[in-house]
Amino acid sequence: MSAWIHGLGVVGGFGCGRAALEEALAQGRVQPQSLAVPTGQGIVELPAYRADTSPLERFVPKRALRRVDGFARMALLGACLALEDAGLAPAGNAGTGLILASGQGATGSTLGLLDSFFEAGDACASPIHFANSLHNAAAAHLAILLGADGPCITLSQGPRSMAGALLTARLWLEEGRVSQVLVGCVEELSEVMGYAWLKTHGTLLVPGEGAVFFLLKSTPEGARAELGAVELGADSGVWLPRGASHTQIYGSGPMTPGFDVAAACILLQGQIHCLAEEPGEGFGAVTLLPPL
Amino acid sequence: MKPPVAVSGLGCRCAAGDTLGACMESLRLGQRHPVPPVRLHTNHPAPFPVFEVLGFEHPPELLRTSALLLAAAREALRDAGLDEGALGDLRVGVCVGTTVGCALSDEPFCRAFREGQDPNLAPLERVLQNNPAGVLARTFGLGGPCQNVVNACSSGTDAIGLGASWIQAGLCDVVLAGGADELSRITLNGFIALKIVDPGPCRPFDLERRGLNLGEGAAVLVLESEASLLRRRGRARGRVLGYGAACDAHHQTAPHPEGAGLRRAILDALHRAGVEGSELAFVNAHGTGTPDNDRVEGRVFADLLPGIPFFSTKGHTGHTLGAAGAIEAAFTLASLEAGWVPASAGFQTPDPEIGSQPTGRVQTVTGRAALSTSLAFGGNNAAVVFGVAP
C-alpha cells in the first residue's frame, strides 16, 4: 500500500510554512540569525538558523502554551502548519496518529531541570521541567492540543530519526492502525547544544533548528507527493543517488535530514532520494515520488 | 489480519534476577529487594528505596543502560539458539525502548557548563554513540533497521509492537526487540518532584499505595519470521499475537480518568490477535503503585476483562521505565509457558475505588494467551497479546 503526503508544515531559519520554504529555495540563500552561547571565555555569538514560534498564536491560544517549552512549540507549529496545508483544523483530530522523531530531544528543558536542583538541592527539582524534559513530552502536547488520540510514538536515532518515523508511519497506514498520521521531526538549538556545536565545528559551519511535519494518508486524492520506499540499514552502499541538501537555507546538524525531505517534497519533479547517513552507524533513505 | 510473530528467545536482567529463569524464581518465591540506592546519591532527607541491579560490572565506555541491554540480548540469543557471529548472515533489526539511554543529561558536564567552565564534550558524545539500539547493532554487526523508541514508560511494549511489524512487513528475518534503562539521579529527582514515589516498598493496587519505586534493567525478545525459524529448525517459545496503542490526549503526566486510551489499546490488541478478552489466561498489568495509574488500570480491567486474573511485577523489579514493557513481556511469556502467575507483590488490602484486585498468591492459570499492558507519561497506552502453542 502507498502512503501519500497531504500536508507539509515547516518552521526554521527561513521562516514558517510551506510558502516560506518554497520562497527560500527559489532565492537559494537565507541570512542566518545567531545564538548567544556561554563559554569559559564569555558569550560567543554563534551564527545559526533559528526558528521563530510566535506564529503559533494563530493556531493555539497563548494561555494553552504556558507549560509548553520551546522544543514542543516548534513541534506544535510544524504540526499545525501541516494540518492547515492539508486543509484540516488544528483541533478535533480523533483517531489521528502521531509520530515524532528527535535525535537530541528537549535539551533546553533538560538543562532547566538540572538547573533547578543544582541551584536549590535535589528536593527542589522542577516537576514542569522534568515532564517537559522527557523525549515524548512534545508529542504529548501535540496530542492534547490537537485532539489526536490515535497511536502516538516518539523515536530517536540520530540523523536517521526522520527516516525511522516515516517508515513507522507507512507501516501504521498499511496495518490500518490509522487513516491519517502526523509525522515529523524536531531539533532544538538550546544553549548547551549551541556550545557543543561551537566546540565541534566552530563558527564556520552554521547549525539549524526547527520542525518538519507531514500529514500522511493512505489515499492519493489531493496529495502533494507519494512517499516511496523508506529504508533503514547499516550500509547504504552506492546504489542510491542522493538528493540535494540546502544548508544555506536551514543550516546543518541533526535537523538537516528532515528539512531535506521537506525541500524534496517542494522541489519534486520526479523521483527524489533523501539520505541521512552516519558512517559506521547506518543510513536512512527516503524516496519521494510526484503525485498521481 | 497480520499473522502472529514468533518469539524464539527471551533474556532479562533486572533487580529480580540475572537471568529470566532467576527472575521467575524470585517471582514465584515472592522475593523482593527494594533498598536505598547504592550507586546514586541524593540529598533528600530520607532515601527512597529503589530496585538496583547490584554487582553488575560493565566496560566504562558503555552506558550502563546499553550494557544491561547487551547482557539481556546475549541471553535471548542463546535461548533462541542463534550464534552471535552468524547474525550478519540474516536481516536482523533492532528496536529498543528506553528513556535514560537517549537523554543528553550528563550532570557533571551540565554543572560545569552552568558554572561557566569549558567542559569537554566527551560525556555527550558517549551518550550519542552509545544509544542502546546502536550498541546492539554495532556489537553484533547487524544490517537491518535500528531504532530507539523513547515513548516514556510504554517504550518497551511499543518497541516489541514495532519490531513485530518489521517482521510482518518482511523487512527482517529477526528483530531484537526490548527495552533497557538504568537508574538515574535525574529521573529519581523528577519522579520525587511529581510526588509519585513511595518512601517505602511499592504496593501496586493496594488501598494504601503511595507511589512507585524506580528500578533498572533490560529485557530482549528475539522476534523471528516463520521462514527463518523453519530454515534453521528453530523453535518458537511463543508468539506476538497482537499489539495495540492509543493516546489519551488528555494530560501530560496523568492517565485519562476513565482510561479512554488504555481501553482502545487493549481492544485493538485483542482484535488484532483474534482473541476474546474472556480467553485470556491473565493480564500482566503496568501496576506502578501510583494512586492514579492503578485506579484507572484496575477499573478498566474490571470493566473489559472481568474475572481475568491480573498482577503487577513492579513489586519485584521496581518501575524500570523504558525497560518495563519488555521485562513484563518476558515474564508474561514465561508465565504462560509455566502455567502459573505470581502474587502481586506489595498488595494486601483491596481498594474499593478500583473494583478489582490483583492476585494475592501464586496461582495456576489455564489458557494459551495473555495480555501485557503499559501506560506512560504523555497519555500513551500500549497493549500486547502473547500466545503459546497448545
XYZ file of C-alpha atoms in Angstrom:
682
model
C 0.000 0.000 0.000
C 1.218 3.522 -0.759
C 1.378 6.438 1.628
C 0.649 9.945 0.424
C 1.798 13.307 1.716
C -1.209 15.601 2.016
C 0.242 18.355 4.140
C 3.643 19.845 4.863
C 4.417 22.060 7.853
C 7.848 23.593 8.380
C 9.456 26.119 10.667
C 13.120 27.046 10.605
C 15.584 29.816 9.966
C 13.898 30.542 6.607
C 10.585 31.350 8.292
C 7.381 29.486 8.837
C 5.234 27.478 6.459
C 5.453 25.807 3.080
C 5.424 29.080 1.184
C 8.349 30.443 3.205
C 10.472 27.382 2.456
C 9.441 27.462 -1.202
C 10.471 31.114 -1.464
C 13.768 30.480 0.307
C 14.538 27.586 -2.021
C 13.811 29.840 -5.002
C 16.153 32.540 -3.630
C 18.828 29.985 -2.824
C 20.106 31.530 0.404
C 18.869 32.828 3.755
C 20.867 35.004 6.116
C 21.384 33.131 9.406
C 20.457 34.601 12.767
C 22.571 33.915 15.845
C 22.586 32.123 19.177
C 24.346 33.530 22.248
C 26.476 30.690 23.593
C 28.068 30.942 27.039
C 31.648 29.654 27.131
C 34.542 29.825 29.554
C 35.768 32.846 27.590
C 32.442 34.663 27.692
C 29.474 34.800 25.344
C 30.083 33.816 21.729
C 27.537 34.769 19.070
C 27.160 31.592 17.037
C 25.661 32.122 13.554
C 22.614 29.849 13.491
C 19.336 29.294 11.693
C 16.753 29.815 14.449
C 13.057 29.020 14.441
C 10.568 31.706 15.485
C 7.487 30.096 17.029
C 5.454 33.270 17.575
C 3.102 32.386 14.651
C 1.847 29.556 16.863
C -0.561 32.028 18.471
C -2.538 31.898 15.218
C -3.410 28.268 15.987
C -3.311 27.860 19.767
C -4.435 30.304 22.491
C -1.464 31.794 24.327
C -2.855 30.572 27.653
C -2.713 26.950 26.467
C 1.008 27.328 25.805
C 2.015 28.300 29.355
C 3.656 24.971 30.152
C 4.785 24.143 26.623
C 8.560 24.525 26.188
C 10.402 25.819 23.132
C 11.054 22.355 21.735
C 7.379 21.387 21.836
C 6.336 24.791 20.447
C 8.389 24.149 17.317
C 6.779 20.709 17.002
C 3.320 22.104 17.569
C 3.774 24.853 14.994
C 5.086 22.369 12.422
C 2.150 20.036 13.052
C -0.459 22.829 12.887
C 1.011 24.041 9.594
C 0.922 20.507 8.157
C -2.730 20.168 9.126
C -3.506 23.584 7.621
C -1.647 22.666 4.438
C -3.852 19.568 4.218
C -6.995 21.652 4.745
C -7.565 20.390 8.283
C -8.135 22.214 11.572
C -5.661 22.106 14.467
C -8.253 20.520 16.754
C -10.611 17.562 16.891
C -8.288 15.134 15.156
C -9.682 11.985 16.792
C -8.029 8.809 15.573
C -5.055 10.642 14.042
C -1.714 9.008 14.756
C 1.348 10.943 15.889
C 4.985 10.091 15.280
C 7.683 12.449 16.453
C 11.369 11.956 15.787
C 14.226 13.716 17.503
C 17.860 12.775 17.743
C 18.549 15.054 20.700
C 15.224 15.781 22.372
C 14.286 18.727 24.559
C 17.776 19.683 25.714
C 16.651 23.128 26.898
C 14.136 21.676 29.373
C 16.652 19.025 30.431
C 19.142 21.732 31.367
C 16.325 23.643 33.092
C 15.557 20.572 35.203
C 19.198 20.185 36.154
C 19.423 23.909 36.982
C 16.526 23.521 39.411
C 18.365 21.064 41.603
C 21.850 22.476 41.004
C 20.574 25.716 42.499
C 18.379 24.508 45.354
C 19.095 20.831 46.008
C 17.572 17.555 44.859
C 14.303 18.159 46.689
C 13.702 21.270 44.558
C 13.749 19.600 41.127
C 11.196 21.290 38.880
C 8.272 18.964 38.060
C 7.393 21.020 34.972
C 10.911 20.865 33.572
C 11.016 17.135 34.372
C 7.798 16.480 32.459
C 8.999 18.597 29.515
C 12.454 17.003 29.500
C 11.068 13.597 28.532
C 11.609 12.771 24.889
C 7.901 12.157 24.317
C 6.656 15.311 26.069
C 6.342 17.255 22.815
C 4.235 14.521 21.218
C 2.005 14.576 24.290
C 1.487 18.349 23.983
C 0.570 17.817 20.330
C -1.861 15.014 21.126
C -3.611 17.069 23.797
C -3.785 20.365 21.906
C -4.690 18.816 18.525
C -7.083 16.219 19.959
C -5.118 13.432 18.266
C -5.928 10.271 20.199
C -4.621 7.597 17.819
C -1.363 5.765 18.486
C 1.461 8.100 19.478
C 5.153 7.301 19.454
C 8.453 9.164 19.746
C 11.586 7.797 18.109
C 15.252 8.694 18.365
C 18.144 7.500 16.228
C 20.436 10.412 15.453
C 20.088 11.863 11.949
C 18.191 8.747 10.874
C 15.277 9.571 13.180
C 13.180 11.163 10.413
C 13.517 8.129 8.139
C 12.574 5.851 11.041
C 9.481 7.937 11.704
C 8.395 7.837 8.060
C 8.895 4.059 7.974
C 6.690 3.704 11.063
C 4.035 5.964 9.537
C 3.941 3.841 6.413
C 3.552 0.660 8.496
C 0.738 2.156 10.580
C -1.161 3.106 7.430
C -0.575 -0.315 5.863
C -1.718 -2.109 9.008
C -4.867 0.007 9.230
C -3.919 1.414 12.638
C -4.677 4.916 11.372
C -6.231 6.554 8.349
C -4.027 9.595 8.763
C -0.863 10.284 10.690
C 1.118 13.369 11.586
C 4.800 12.519 11.344
C 7.650 14.877 11.884
C 10.998 15.692 13.385
C 12.161 18.434 15.717
C 15.585 19.571 16.861
C 16.351 22.437 19.204
C 19.431 24.644 19.357
C 19.484 25.137 23.099
C 22.389 26.901 24.797
C 24.023 23.601 25.616
C 23.679 22.222 22.098
C 24.995 25.541 20.750
C 28.027 25.087 22.992
C 28.524 21.531 21.735
C 28.279 22.767 18.150
C 30.762 25.561 18.775
C 33.273 23.168 20.326
C 32.919 20.721 17.447
C 32.537 22.944 14.385
C 33.470 26.479 15.422
C 31.545 29.258 13.676
C 32.224 28.238 10.090
C 29.507 25.608 9.781
C 26.095 27.118 10.588
C 23.704 24.923 12.601
C 19.927 24.977 12.256
C 16.903 24.174 14.381
C 13.248 23.759 13.613
C 10.487 21.301 12.852
C 9.178 19.477 9.795
C 5.821 17.710 9.819
C 3.927 15.773 7.198
C 0.298 14.715 7.200
C 0.193 11.272 5.598
C -2.850 9.362 4.381
C -3.340 6.122 2.512
C -5.390 7.832 -0.206
C -3.847 9.745 -3.163
C -6.600 12.273 -3.924
C -5.278 15.784 -3.391
C -1.848 14.565 -2.274
C 1.271 16.711 -2.746
C 3.593 13.717 -3.114
C 3.820 9.980 -2.713
C 6.054 8.533 -0.052
C 8.003 5.881 -1.932
C 10.477 3.474 -0.396
C 11.760 4.147 3.106
C 14.798 2.140 4.080
C 16.875 1.849 7.232
C 20.013 -0.209 7.446
C 23.683 -0.492 8.197
C 25.284 0.430 4.914
C 23.756 2.332 2.017
C 26.348 1.180 -0.492
C 26.425 3.249 -3.649
C 23.112 2.352 -5.224
C 21.124 5.351 -4.090
C 21.587 8.770 -5.716
C 21.440 11.466 -3.084
C 19.029 14.405 -3.169
C 20.200 17.932 -2.571
C 20.704 19.428 0.864
C 20.093 23.179 1.158
C 22.055 24.002 4.285
C 22.380 27.640 3.206
C 18.629 27.870 3.836
C 18.077 25.834 7.004
C 21.527 25.044 8.371
C 23.461 21.916 9.196
C 23.097 19.434 12.040
C 20.621 16.815 13.170
C 17.634 18.686 11.730
C 19.036 18.703 8.195
C 17.629 15.308 7.072
C 14.114 16.437 7.992
C 14.475 19.704 6.113
C 15.963 17.793 3.155
C 12.792 15.695 2.885
C 10.630 18.838 3.144
C 12.652 20.581 0.416
C 12.431 17.484 -1.791
C 8.662 17.462 -1.327
C 8.503 21.051 -2.617
C 11.010 20.708 -5.456
C 9.622 17.384 -6.612
C 9.651 16.943 -10.370
C 10.421 13.253 -10.486
C 11.718 10.655 -8.116
C 13.912 12.170 -5.387
C 16.007 10.357 -2.796
C 16.977 11.827 0.547
C 19.682 10.135 2.511
C 20.798 10.502 6.115
C 23.937 8.580 6.837
C 26.245 8.154 9.820
C 29.461 6.432 8.792
C 29.778 3.183 10.712
C 26.298 3.535 12.211
C 23.838 3.218 9.374
C 21.641 5.104 6.972
C 18.066 6.156 6.427
C 16.805 6.657 2.892
C 13.510 8.185 1.797
C 12.194 8.229 -1.761
C 9.563 10.745 -2.810
C 7.508 10.498 -5.981
C 5.266 13.042 -7.728
C 1.527 12.783 -7.018
C -0.663 10.902 -9.475
C -5.248 -9.537 9.933
C -1.456 -9.925 10.084
C -0.030 -13.320 11.079
C 1.433 -13.813 14.585
C 5.157 -13.256 15.047
C 7.283 -15.949 16.652
C 9.305 -15.256 19.788
C 12.251 -17.622 19.664
C 14.336 -16.297 22.559
C 13.991 -14.356 25.795
C 16.509 -12.641 28.030
C 16.117 -10.483 31.103
C 18.329 -8.776 33.656
C 16.880 -6.715 36.486
C 16.790 -6.493 40.272
C 14.670 -9.651 40.384
C 17.456 -11.740 38.844
C 20.424 -12.032 36.495
C 18.523 -14.196 34.013
C 14.892 -14.710 33.104
C 14.919 -18.031 34.932
C 16.285 -16.415 38.090
C 13.678 -13.633 37.831
C 10.822 -16.149 37.553
C 12.100 -17.998 40.590
C 12.159 -14.724 42.571
C 8.620 -14.014 41.445
C 7.481 -17.498 42.442
C 9.071 -17.189 45.889
C 7.793 -13.632 46.406
C 11.313 -12.281 46.962
C 11.916 -8.571 46.545
C 14.749 -6.277 47.483
C 13.942 -2.574 47.452
C 16.888 -0.825 49.114
C 18.297 2.700 49.336
C 20.310 3.386 46.185
C 23.922 2.208 46.291
C 25.268 3.761 43.067
C 23.277 7.001 43.299
C 23.483 9.660 45.963
C 20.804 12.242 46.577
C 20.345 14.811 49.334
C 16.716 14.104 50.101
C 16.093 13.992 53.870
C 15.441 10.237 53.689
C 16.470 7.895 50.873
C 13.762 6.499 48.613
C 14.088 2.744 48.002
C 14.952 1.538 44.513
C 15.365 -1.794 42.749
C 19.015 -1.724 41.727
C 20.910 -4.374 39.765
C 23.752 -4.942 42.221
C 27.123 -6.367 41.261
C 26.687 -5.614 37.584
C 30.034 -4.660 36.025
C 30.440 -3.279 32.535
C 33.087 -1.580 30.368
C 33.248 2.143 31.205
C 32.860 3.181 27.582
C 29.367 1.678 27.539
C 26.357 3.358 29.092
C 25.017 1.177 31.903
C 21.686 1.108 30.063
C 23.322 -0.307 26.945
C 25.396 -2.785 28.956
C 22.257 -4.124 30.674
C 20.621 -4.444 27.261
C 23.606 -6.279 25.845
C 23.502 -8.781 28.723
C 19.792 -9.439 28.140
C 20.299 -9.707 24.369
C 23.051 -12.296 24.764
C 20.804 -14.395 26.989
C 17.956 -14.091 24.469
C 20.186 -15.109 21.559
C 21.469 -18.141 23.468
C 17.888 -19.047 24.305
C 16.964 -18.800 20.621
C 19.903 -20.934 19.604
C 21.282 -18.126 17.451
C 25.038 -17.742 17.200
C 26.113 -14.099 17.681
C 28.720 -14.492 14.970
C 26.197 -15.697 12.411
C 23.730 -12.840 12.784
C 25.396 -10.914 9.979
C 24.043 -13.518 7.540
C 20.458 -12.652 8.446
C 18.444 -9.458 8.050
C 18.386 -8.517 11.728
C 16.772 -5.342 13.056
C 16.983 -3.763 16.495
C 14.113 -1.943 18.185
C 14.681 -0.841 21.775
C 12.649 1.166 24.244
C 14.496 3.477 26.598
C 14.310 6.810 28.395
C 17.685 7.413 30.048
C 19.558 5.756 27.171
C 18.874 8.680 24.827
C 18.937 11.572 27.334
C 21.665 14.184 26.845
C 21.800 14.959 30.537
C 25.235 14.231 31.912
C 25.245 16.013 35.276
C 28.951 16.860 35.676
C 29.050 18.212 32.125
C 25.933 20.347 32.597
C 27.083 21.614 36.002
C 30.436 22.666 34.569
C 28.686 24.342 31.643
C 26.425 26.264 34.019
C 29.408 27.326 36.103
C 30.894 28.999 33.052
C 33.645 26.475 32.501
C 34.547 24.941 29.138
C 33.605 21.294 29.743
C 34.885 18.591 27.439
C 32.201 17.143 25.150
C 33.182 13.526 25.788
C 30.184 12.774 28.098
C 27.674 13.999 25.486
C 29.442 12.117 22.717
C 29.391 8.990 24.877
C 25.592 9.164 25.122
C 25.149 9.832 21.409
C 27.465 6.986 20.434
C 26.078 4.542 22.978
C 22.368 4.688 22.370
C 21.057 1.228 23.257
C 19.805 0.132 19.833
C 23.005 1.336 18.178
C 25.149 -0.618 20.630
C 23.352 -3.883 19.832
C 23.580 -3.269 16.083
C 27.291 -2.417 16.278
C 28.231 -5.212 18.683
C 26.559 -7.922 16.634
C 27.283 -6.378 13.201
C 23.607 -6.138 12.287
C 22.446 -4.722 8.967
C 18.716 -4.176 9.448
C 16.684 -1.235 10.721
C 17.854 0.148 14.052
C 15.544 2.235 16.211
C 15.243 3.577 19.757
C 11.698 4.096 20.961
C 11.564 6.919 23.514
C 7.916 6.789 24.473
C 8.461 7.025 28.247
C 7.078 4.076 30.244
C 5.393 2.306 27.317
C 8.615 2.307 25.245
C 9.403 -1.376 25.767
C 5.932 -2.524 24.736
C 5.892 -0.169 21.758
C 9.321 -1.446 20.665
C 8.003 -5.019 20.634
C 4.944 -3.928 18.646
C 7.076 -2.043 16.138
C 9.586 -4.896 15.853
C 6.744 -7.325 15.154
C 5.572 -5.005 12.364
C 9.028 -5.175 10.766
C 8.793 -8.985 10.681
C 5.228 -8.905 9.346
C 6.219 -6.414 6.636
C 9.051 -8.688 5.525
C 11.743 -6.141 6.423
C 13.639 -8.507 8.735
C 14.240 -12.193 9.435
C 14.935 -11.432 13.076
C 14.352 -8.418 15.308
C 15.963 -7.950 18.702
C 13.138 -6.080 20.427
C 13.074 -4.967 24.014
C 13.869 -2.220 26.432
C 16.552 -1.002 28.801
C 17.028 1.687 31.407
C 19.407 2.382 34.246
C 18.699 4.169 37.499
C 19.394 7.867 37.164
C 19.551 10.627 39.768
C 17.805 12.951 37.357
C 14.860 10.639 36.815
C 14.636 9.836 40.512
C 14.582 13.525 41.440
C 11.997 14.172 38.737
C 9.595 11.488 39.949
C 10.050 12.627 43.542
C 9.232 16.189 42.425
C 5.983 14.874 40.965
C 5.233 13.308 44.383
C 4.595 9.835 42.987
C 7.416 7.909 44.677
C 6.579 5.675 47.639
C 9.017 6.259 50.528
C 8.643 2.549 51.332
C 8.391 -0.576 49.167
C 5.754 -0.023 46.461
C 2.277 -1.539 46.803
C 0.622 -1.822 43.385
C -3.204 -1.882 43.523
C -3.218 -1.746 47.343
C -5.552 0.588 49.214
C -2.547 2.205 50.935
C -0.368 2.586 47.819
C 1.617 5.808 47.743
C 3.601 5.623 44.540
C 6.258 3.786 42.604
C 9.812 2.690 43.319
C 12.250 3.175 40.478
C 14.158 0.185 39.138
C 16.607 -0.644 36.382
C 17.107 -3.490 33.965
C 16.629 -4.767 30.461
C 14.846 -7.479 28.533
C 15.094 -8.637 24.942
C 12.765 -10.759 22.854
C 14.072 -12.445 19.724
C 11.272 -11.955 17.208
C 11.630 -14.158 14.166
C 9.892 -14.849 10.881
C 8.388 -18.294 10.350
C 10.607 -18.751 7.295
C 13.741 -18.104 9.329
C 12.615 -20.452 12.097
C 11.886 -23.160 9.566
C 15.190 -22.646 7.750
C 17.298 -23.084 10.851
C 14.953 -25.546 12.556
C 14.442 -23.246 15.499
C 11.500 -23.297 17.886
C 9.096 -20.591 18.988
C 8.625 -20.144 22.724
C 5.539 -18.137 21.977
C 4.111 -15.580 19.620
C 3.177 -11.919 19.498
C -0.487 -12.225 18.544
C -1.472 -8.573 18.523
C -0.316 -5.098 19.544
C -2.434 -2.003 20.044
C -1.638 1.557 21.072
C -3.673 4.690 21.688
C -3.116 8.074 23.272
C -5.383 9.603 25.913
C -4.743 13.118 24.523
C -5.767 14.258 27.990
C -2.895 15.208 30.340
C 0.895 15.376 30.317
C 1.512 13.194 33.375
C -1.839 11.689 34.431
C -3.917 8.990 32.739
C -7.405 9.691 31.431
C -9.744 9.160 34.414
C -11.804 6.579 32.532
C -8.783 5.007 30.850
C -10.020 6.021 27.396
C -6.743 5.343 25.600
C -6.000 2.166 27.546
C -9.397 0.717 26.601
C -8.778 1.390 22.915
C -5.258 -0.023 23.066
C -6.452 -3.251 24.749
C -9.404 -3.692 22.391
C -7.209 -3.088 19.343
C -4.584 -5.580 20.550
C -7.258 -8.232 21.211
C -8.880 -7.591 17.842
C -5.573 -7.912 16.005
C -4.800 -11.073 17.986
C -8.181 -12.597 17.172
C -8.603 -13.307 20.877
C -11.645 -12.587 23.058
C -10.984 -10.989 26.433
C -12.546 -13.991 28.133
C -9.941 -16.265 26.520
C -7.033 -14.565 28.288
C -5.247 -16.614 30.919
C -4.138 -13.459 32.752
C -3.066 -9.850 32.433
C 0.399 -8.633 33.402
C -0.561 -5.099 34.397
C 1.501 -1.918 34.292
C 0.595 -1.511 38.004
C 3.112 1.094 39.123
C 1.736 1.630 42.597
C 0.742 5.251 41.937
C -2.808 6.112 43.016
C -3.866 7.310 39.540
C -2.348 4.560 37.398
C -3.659 1.673 39.464
C -7.140 3.132 39.887
C -7.555 3.684 36.145
C -5.960 0.410 35.090
C -7.825 -1.696 37.653
C -11.144 -0.136 36.684
C -10.537 -0.828 33.004
C -9.736 -4.479 33.806
C -12.886 -4.773 35.920
C -14.941 -3.413 33.069
C -13.327 -5.007 29.992
C -11.847 -8.199 31.417
C -13.968 -9.213 34.419
C -12.693 -12.252 36.255
C -9.383 -12.451 34.390
C -6.509 -12.718 36.914
C -4.114 -9.793 36.845
C -0.980 -8.801 38.700
C 1.871 -6.317 38.740
C 5.504 -7.415 38.919
C 6.814 -3.946 39.799
C 6.883 -5.014 43.434
C 9.774 -7.263 42.334
C 11.507 -5.093 39.744
C 10.580 -1.516 40.544
C 9.450 0.670 37.678
C 12.142 0.219 35.060
C 10.618 2.860 32.724
C 11.674 2.161 29.130
C 12.535 -1.424 30.041
C 9.299 -2.165 31.891
C 7.193 -3.268 28.937
C 9.925 -5.604 27.697
C 10.640 -7.121 31.116
C 6.925 -7.676 31.652
C 6.594 -9.187 28.167
C 9.303 -11.714 29.044
C 7.557 -12.507 32.350
C 4.239 -12.859 30.535
C 5.553 -15.415 28.077
C 7.431 -17.320 30.787
C 4.287 -17.424 32.962
C 2.161 -18.600 30.049
C 4.624 -21.412 29.384
C 4.807 -22.397 33.042
C 1.074 -22.175 33.698
C 1.305 -20.055 36.859
C 1.309 -16.381 37.741
C 2.975 -14.689 40.696
C 1.345 -12.905 43.569
C 1.168 -9.156 43.032
C 3.941 -8.225 45.450
C 3.064 -5.442 47.868
C -0.683 -5.924 47.565
C -2.574 -6.610 50.781
C -5.791 -4.632 51.013
C -8.240 -4.198 48.130
C -9.137 -0.662 47.112
C -12.923 -0.354 46.770
C -12.433 2.551 44.359
C -10.776 0.193 41.882
C -13.403 -2.521 41.943
C -10.985 -5.320 41.128
C -7.990 -6.818 42.849
C -4.781 -8.464 41.692
C -3.552 -11.938 42.513
C -2.751 -12.356 46.198
C -0.767 -15.562 45.837
C 0.979 -17.687 43.228
C -1.767 -19.382 41.256
C -2.058 -21.746 38.342
C -3.648 -20.457 35.160
C -5.059 -22.079 32.080
C -5.366 -20.612 28.621
C -2.894 -20.041 25.846
C -2.973 -16.244 25.545
C -2.156 -13.394 27.913
C -2.090 -9.612 27.822
C 0.612 -7.195 28.963
C -0.240 -3.505 29.354
C 1.818 -0.329 29.625
C 0.747 3.226 30.434
C 3.059 6.193 30.067
C 3.504 9.885 30.648
C 2.064 11.753 27.737
C -1.067 9.596 27.902
C 0.442 6.770 25.861
C -1.101 3.345 26.281
C 0.167 0.130 24.731
C -1.066 -3.440 24.958
C 0.331 -6.637 23.538
C -1.242 -10.094 23.418
C 1.107 -13.076 23.601
C 0.284 -16.682 22.900
C 1.928 -20.059 23.369
C 1.220 -23.238 21.467
C -1.401 -25.557 22.983
